[in-house]
């Protein structure tokens, strides 16, 4: 969601819609690209509560100690948004409010791996 707050290395917080290429996030991740997604026709956008934090989006992959948790596996309320945002970082990860998600590119790689494994089975 455009209002998702991200911490910067400088100690400031910035909404994801205002992040710029080459910004350095809180844990040293360098922003390589900002992805803006036309979500006006998407039907699977959810507002979920993850570890006490409200998250709005679609196909979010949370990196956990024991693996990966997909936002589709978390109960939530369907919502509409005109636009969604994601980032590509040099580390392939983004840290938000104490949890870790895969960046846009890492997210795609994980989803493609899951799809490829399902095809093999």
Coordinates of C-alpha atoms in Angstrom, one line a residue:
X1 CA 0.0 0.0 0.0
X2 CA 1.3 3.5 -0.8
X3 CA 1.2 4.4 2.9
X4 CA 3.5 1.6 4.1
X5 CA 6.2 3.2 6.2
X6 CA 9.8 2.1 5.6
X7 CA 12.7 3.1 7.8
X8 CA 15.8 4.7 6.2
X9 CA 19.4 4.3 7.4
X10 CA 19.3 8.0 8.4
X11 CA 16.6 7.2 11.0
X12 CA 13.8 8.8 9.1
X13 CA 10.6 7.0 7.9
X14 CA 9.3 7.4 4.4
X15 CA 6.1 6.1 2.7
X16 CA 6.9 3.5 0.1
X17 CA 5.3 5.7 -2.6
X18 CA 8.0 8.4 -1.8
X19 CA 11.0 6.0 -1.8
X20 CA 13.6 6.9 -4.4
X21 CA 16.2 4.7 -6.2
X22 CA 19.5 4.6 -4.3
X23 CA 17.7 5.3 -1.0
X24 CA 19.4 3.2 1.8
X25 CA 16.9 1.4 4.0
X26 CA 17.2 0.9 7.7
X27 CA 19.4 -2.2 7.5
X28 CA 21.6 -1.1 4.7
X29 CA 19.5 -2.4 1.7
X30 CA 20.0 -0.1 -1.3
X31 CA 16.9 0.5 -3.3
X32 CA 17.6 -0.5 -7.0
X33 CA 14.1 0.0 -8.3
X34 CA 10.6 1.0 -7.2
X35 CA 7.8 -1.0 -8.8
X36 CA 4.4 0.6 -9.3
X37 CA 1.6 -1.8 -10.0
X38 CA -1.8 -0.9 -11.5
X39 CA -4.1 -2.6 -9.0
X40 CA -7.4 -1.2 -10.2
X41 CA -8.5 -4.6 -11.6
X42 CA -6.9 -6.8 -9.0
X43 CA -9.2 -8.9 -6.9
X44 CA -6.8 -10.6 -4.5
X45 CA -5.6 -7.6 -2.5
X46 CA -6.0 -8.2 1.2
X47 CA -5.6 -6.3 4.5
X48 CA -4.0 -8.7 6.9
X49 CA -2.6 -8.5 10.4
X50 CA 0.9 -10.0 10.6
X51 CA 2.6 -10.1 13.9
X52 CA 0.6 -7.1 15.1
X53 CA 1.2 -5.1 11.9
X54 CA -1.4 -4.2 9.3
X55 CA -0.3 -5.1 5.8
X56 CA -2.1 -4.4 2.6
X57 CA -1.1 -6.1 -0.6
X58 CA -1.1 -9.2 -2.7
X59 CA 1.3 -12.1 -3.0
X60 CA 3.5 -11.0 -0.2
X61 CA 6.1 -13.5 0.9
X62 CA 7.3 -13.3 4.5
X63 CA 10.7 -14.8 5.3
X64 CA 10.5 -16.7 8.5
X65 CA 13.0 -18.8 10.5
X66 CA 11.3 -22.0 9.3
X67 CA 10.6 -21.0 5.7
X68 CA 8.3 -18.8 3.8
X69 CA 4.7 -17.7 4.6
X70 CA 2.5 -16.5 1.8
X71 CA 0.0 -13.7 2.5
X72 CA -2.7 -15.9 0.9
X73 CA -2.3 -18.2 4.0
X74 CA -3.2 -15.4 6.4
X75 CA -6.8 -14.5 7.0
X76 CA -7.7 -11.0 6.0
X77 CA -10.2 -8.6 4.5
X78 CA -10.4 -8.0 0.8
X79 CA -9.8 -4.4 -0.1
X80 CA -9.5 -2.3 -3.3
X81 CA -6.5 -0.2 -4.3
X82 CA -5.7 1.7 -7.5
X83 CA -2.0 1.2 -7.1
X84 CA 0.4 -1.0 -5.2
X85 CA 4.1 -0.5 -4.7
X86 CA 7.1 -2.8 -4.2
X87 CA 10.9 -2.5 -4.2
X88 CA 13.9 -4.2 -5.6
X89 CA 16.9 -4.0 -3.3
X90 CA 20.5 -5.2 -3.5
X91 CA 19.9 -7.7 -0.7
X92 CA 16.6 -9.2 -2.2
X93 CA 14.8 -8.5 1.1
X94 CA 13.0 -5.6 2.8
X95 CA 12.6 -5.2 6.6
X96 CA 9.4 -3.6 7.8
X97 CA 8.3 -3.2 11.4
X98 CA 10.3 -6.2 12.6
X99 CA 9.5 -8.7 9.9
X100 CA 11.2 -9.6 6.6
X101 CA 9.6 -9.8 3.2
X102 CA 11.2 -10.7 -0.2
X103 CA 11.7 -7.8 -2.5
X104 CA 9.7 -7.8 -5.8
X105 CA 12.4 -9.8 -7.7
X106 CA 12.9 -12.3 -4.9
X107 CA 9.1 -12.7 -4.6
X108 CA 8.9 -13.6 -8.3
X109 CA 11.7 -16.1 -8.0
X110 CA 10.1 -17.8 -5.1
X111 CA 6.7 -18.0 -6.8
X112 CA 8.2 -19.3 -10.0
X113 CA 10.1 -22.0 -8.1
X114 CA 6.9 -23.1 -6.3
X115 CA 5.1 -23.2 -9.7
X116 CA 7.9 -25.1 -11.3
X117 CA 8.0 -27.7 -8.4
X118 CA 4.2 -28.1 -8.8
X119 CA 4.6 -28.8 -12.5
X120 CA 7.2 -31.5 -11.8
X121 CA 4.9 -33.3 -9.4

